[in-house]
């Protein structure tokens, strides 16, 4: 069980942060385009899910999975989107993504006067704490499995 | 806690605001730091009046410094000063290993050159508090690795 990578987007689609831990295959396009592709896809899926839902929608889009990986999605009321790709053995991790937002992003970026909002996060502290947190998760194994 | 975040965000905005409304010349000769320090001075004077209205008179200077390190720091920053050093000749060094206004910024060297701006208000706070307790002083701050920082208090003999 492992975490492949993590994206953080803000309300306007700016990619605030990206880290990867075990990514065996790259997308084959430049990073900027990859972020735009990811954001555009999420935007479309969200509106698709709400339109085509056969019952009243409660939470909306939560995750999708393929035969090799699972993409988890969490969106806050302010429009910050946390996207994490893990392998298939991982269940719902809404609380993990919520902690990444509230305990890490809000604490270390929003409250940091030297980090302007709406731009890629430069703070080393955020990067190292996020890395340490993800590595400490129960479903993260150091072996690329 | 909600009130901590409020002060932190307000303080950060205050520093940004002072720097934004200053001209280039003022930024270079440290006028902004002085403005922030003076704001802290006035706030410190008021705060110390409130905090000491029920306490007994202080025995001596060292007692006053201990009050600042323990009760004053706890009421403002929810923790005590970690280390107080003195040369018994009017110089005190207050060391805080995890200064509340800097913990979110970085853990080490990043953003180090911006740190003094965020310490100026607190220097004034200490100076104002001491002045209303009858001690004239000069307070400076230095930071080598965030979030630890040292406040140096030099007592002026009148």
PDB file of N, CA, C and O in Angstrom, chain B residues 59-86:
ATOM      1  N   UNK B  59      10.004  43.206  44.010  1.00  0.00           N
ATOM      2  CA  UNK B  59      11.110  43.453  44.941  1.00  0.00           C
ATOM      3  C   UNK B  59      12.244  44.185  44.253  1.00  0.00           C
ATOM      4  O   UNK B  59      12.783  45.140  44.768  1.00  0.00           O
ATOM      5  N   UNK B  60      12.645  43.662  43.087  1.00  0.00           N
ATOM      6  CA  UNK B  60      13.778  44.293  42.405  1.00  0.00           C
ATOM      7  C   UNK B  60      13.654  44.038  40.914  1.00  0.00           C
ATOM      8  O   UNK B  60      12.697  43.443  40.448  1.00  0.00           O
ATOM      9  N   UNK B  61      14.708  44.468  40.226  1.00  0.00           N
ATOM     10  CA  UNK B  61      14.706  44.380  38.770  1.00  0.00           C
ATOM     11  C   UNK B  61      14.573  42.938  38.291  1.00  0.00           C
ATOM     12  O   UNK B  61      13.850  42.647  37.334  1.00  0.00           O
ATOM     13  N   UNK B  62      15.280  42.036  38.970  1.00  0.00           N
ATOM     14  CA  UNK B  62      15.277  40.633  38.534  1.00  0.00           C
ATOM     15  C   UNK B  62      13.868  40.062  38.653  1.00  0.00           C
ATOM     16  O   UNK B  62      13.400  39.313  37.804  1.00  0.00           O
ATOM     17  N   UNK B  63      13.172  40.487  39.714  1.00  0.00           N
ATOM     18  CA  UNK B  63      11.809  40.036  39.913  1.00  0.00           C
ATOM     19  C   UNK B  63      10.909  40.480  38.756  1.00  0.00           C
ATOM     20  O   UNK B  63      10.051  39.738  38.275  1.00  0.00           O
ATOM     21  N   UNK B  64      11.135  41.742  38.336  1.00  0.00           N
ATOM     22  CA  UNK B  64      10.351  42.273  37.204  1.00  0.00           C
ATOM     23  C   UNK B  64      10.631  41.455  35.948  1.00  0.00           C
ATOM     24  O   UNK B  64       9.719  41.089  35.206  1.00  0.00           O
ATOM     25  N   UNK B  65      11.904  41.154  35.697  1.00  0.00           N
ATOM     26  CA  UNK B  65      12.243  40.381  34.494  1.00  0.00           C
ATOM     27  C   UNK B  65      11.629  39.000  34.562  1.00  0.00           C
ATOM     28  O   UNK B  65      11.168  38.459  33.568  1.00  0.00           O
ATOM     29  N   UNK B  66      11.599  38.428  35.750  1.00  0.00           N
ATOM     30  CA  UNK B  66      10.997  37.089  35.872  1.00  0.00           C
ATOM     31  C   UNK B  66       9.504  37.166  35.609  1.00  0.00           C
ATOM     32  O   UNK B  66       8.920  36.256  35.000  1.00  0.00           O
ATOM     33  N   UNK B  67       8.889  38.258  36.057  1.00  0.00           N
ATOM     34  CA  UNK B  67       7.457  38.416  35.772  1.00  0.00           C
ATOM     35  C   UNK B  67       7.208  38.480  34.279  1.00  0.00           C
ATOM     36  O   UNK B  67       6.285  37.874  33.745  1.00  0.00           O
ATOM     37  N   UNK B  68       8.074  39.261  33.585  1.00  0.00           N
ATOM     38  CA  UNK B  68       7.921  39.369  32.130  1.00  0.00           C
ATOM     39  C   UNK B  68       8.059  37.993  31.496  1.00  0.00           C
ATOM     40  O   UNK B  68       7.297  37.601  30.623  1.00  0.00           O
ATOM     41  N   UNK B  69       9.073  37.223  31.961  1.00  0.00           N
ATOM     42  CA  UNK B  69       9.316  35.929  31.328  1.00  0.00           C
ATOM     43  C   UNK B  69       8.198  34.951  31.586  1.00  0.00           C
ATOM     44  O   UNK B  69       7.925  34.096  30.765  1.00  0.00           O
ATOM     45  N   UNK B  70       7.600  35.021  32.787  1.00  0.00           N
ATOM     46  CA  UNK B  70       6.613  33.997  33.101  1.00  0.00           C
ATOM     47  C   UNK B  70       5.202  34.490  32.805  1.00  0.00           C
ATOM     48  O   UNK B  70       4.573  34.066  31.847  1.00  0.00           O
ATOM     49  N   UNK B  71       4.705  35.397  33.635  1.00  0.00           N
ATOM     50  CA  UNK B  71       3.281  35.735  33.526  1.00  0.00           C
ATOM     51  C   UNK B  71       2.956  36.535  32.268  1.00  0.00           C
ATOM     52  O   UNK B  71       1.996  36.235  31.563  1.00  0.00           O
ATOM     53  N   UNK B  72       3.777  37.545  31.988  1.00  0.00           N
ATOM     54  CA  UNK B  72       3.487  38.386  30.830  1.00  0.00           C
ATOM     55  C   UNK B  72       3.533  37.590  29.539  1.00  0.00           C
ATOM     56  O   UNK B  72       2.626  37.644  28.706  1.00  0.00           O
ATOM     57  N   UNK B  73       4.607  36.796  29.370  1.00  0.00           N
ATOM     58  CA  UNK B  73       4.749  36.008  28.148  1.00  0.00           C
ATOM     59  C   UNK B  73       3.626  34.978  28.038  1.00  0.00           C
ATOM     60  O   UNK B  73       3.124  34.696  26.957  1.00  0.00           O
ATOM     61  N   UNK B  74       3.248  34.391  29.186  1.00  0.00           N
ATOM     62  CA  UNK B  74       2.182  33.386  29.142  1.00  0.00           C
ATOM     63  C   UNK B  74       0.869  34.019  28.724  1.00  0.00           C
ATOM     64  O   UNK B  74       0.118  33.451  27.945  1.00  0.00           O
ATOM     65  N   UNK B  75       0.585  35.217  29.239  1.00  0.00           N
ATOM     66  CA  UNK B  75      -0.690  35.820  28.892  1.00  0.00           C
ATOM     67  C   UNK B  75      -0.725  36.241  27.432  1.00  0.00           C
ATOM     68  O   UNK B  75      -1.763  36.159  26.794  1.00  0.00           O
ATOM     69  N   UNK B  76       0.399  36.697  26.896  1.00  0.00           N
ATOM     70  CA  UNK B  76       0.365  37.158  25.507  1.00  0.00           C
ATOM     71  C   UNK B  76       0.579  36.010  24.521  1.00  0.00           C
ATOM     72  O   UNK B  76      -0.098  35.915  23.519  1.00  0.00           O
ATOM     73  N   UNK B  77       1.546  35.131  24.794  1.00  0.00           N
ATOM     74  CA  UNK B  77       1.901  34.098  23.829  1.00  0.00           C
ATOM     75  C   UNK B  77       1.589  32.683  24.281  1.00  0.00           C
ATOM     76  O   UNK B  77       1.983  31.726  23.621  1.00  0.00           O
ATOM     77  N   UNK B  78       0.915  32.516  25.389  1.00  0.00           N
ATOM     78  CA  UNK B  78       0.477  31.220  25.899  1.00  0.00           C
ATOM     79  C   UNK B  78       1.637  30.289  26.219  1.00  0.00           C
ATOM     80  O   UNK B  78       1.491  29.082  26.254  1.00  0.00           O
ATOM     81  N   UNK B  79       2.826  30.817  26.425  1.00  0.00           N
ATOM     82  CA  UNK B  79       3.930  29.968  26.891  1.00  0.00           C
ATOM     83  C   UNK B  79       4.925  30.856  27.614  1.00  0.00           C
ATOM     84  O   UNK B  79       4.863  32.068  27.520  1.00  0.00           O
ATOM     85  N   UNK B  80       5.863  30.231  28.345  1.00  0.00           N
ATOM     86  CA  UNK B  80       6.848  31.035  29.060  1.00  0.00           C
ATOM     87  C   UNK B  80       8.103  31.178  28.225  1.00  0.00           C
ATOM     88  O   UNK B  80       8.325  30.432  27.289  1.00  0.00           O
ATOM     89  N   UNK B  81       8.923  32.119  28.623  1.00  0.00           N
ATOM     90  CA  UNK B  81      10.263  32.241  28.031  1.00  0.00           C
ATOM     91  C   UNK B  81      11.064  31.009  28.454  1.00  0.00           C
ATOM     92  O   UNK B  81      10.996  30.586  29.598  1.00  0.00           O
ATOM     93  N   UNK B  82      11.833  30.447  27.538  1.00  0.00           N
ATOM     94  CA  UNK B  82      12.532  29.209  27.867  1.00  0.00           C
ATOM     95  C   UNK B  82      13.811  29.447  28.666  1.00  0.00           C
ATOM     96  O   UNK B  82      14.233  28.589  29.416  1.00  0.00           O
ATOM     97  N   UNK B  83      14.451  30.574  28.488  1.00  0.00           N
ATOM     98  CA  UNK B  83      15.741  30.774  29.135  1.00  0.00           C
ATOM     99  C   UNK B  83      15.962  32.252  29.422  1.00  0.00           C
ATOM    100  O   UNK B  83      15.805  33.074  28.523  1.00  0.00           O
ATOM    101  N   UNK B  84      16.319  32.581  30.664  1.00  0.00           N
ATOM    102  CA  UNK B  84      16.630  33.973  30.989  1.00  0.00           C
ATOM    103  C   UNK B  84      18.060  34.025  31.474  1.00  0.00           C
ATOM    104  O   UNK B  84      18.438  33.289  32.387  1.00  0.00           O
ATOM    105  N   UNK B  85      18.870  34.895  30.849  1.00  0.00           N
ATOM    106  CA  UNK B  85      20.263  35.016  31.296  1.00  0.00           C
ATOM    107  C   UNK B  85      20.526  36.469  31.633  1.00  0.00           C
ATOM    108  O   UNK B  85      19.962  37.366  31.006  1.00  0.00           O
ATOM    109  N   UNK B  86      21.422  36.705  32.598  1.00  0.00           N
ATOM    110  CA  UNK B  86      21.756  38.083  32.942  1.00  0.00           C
ATOM    111  C   UNK B  86      23.200  38.171  33.350  1.00  0.00           C
ATOM    112  O   UNK B  86      23.793  37.187  33.793  1.00  0.00           O
TER     113      UNK B  86
END
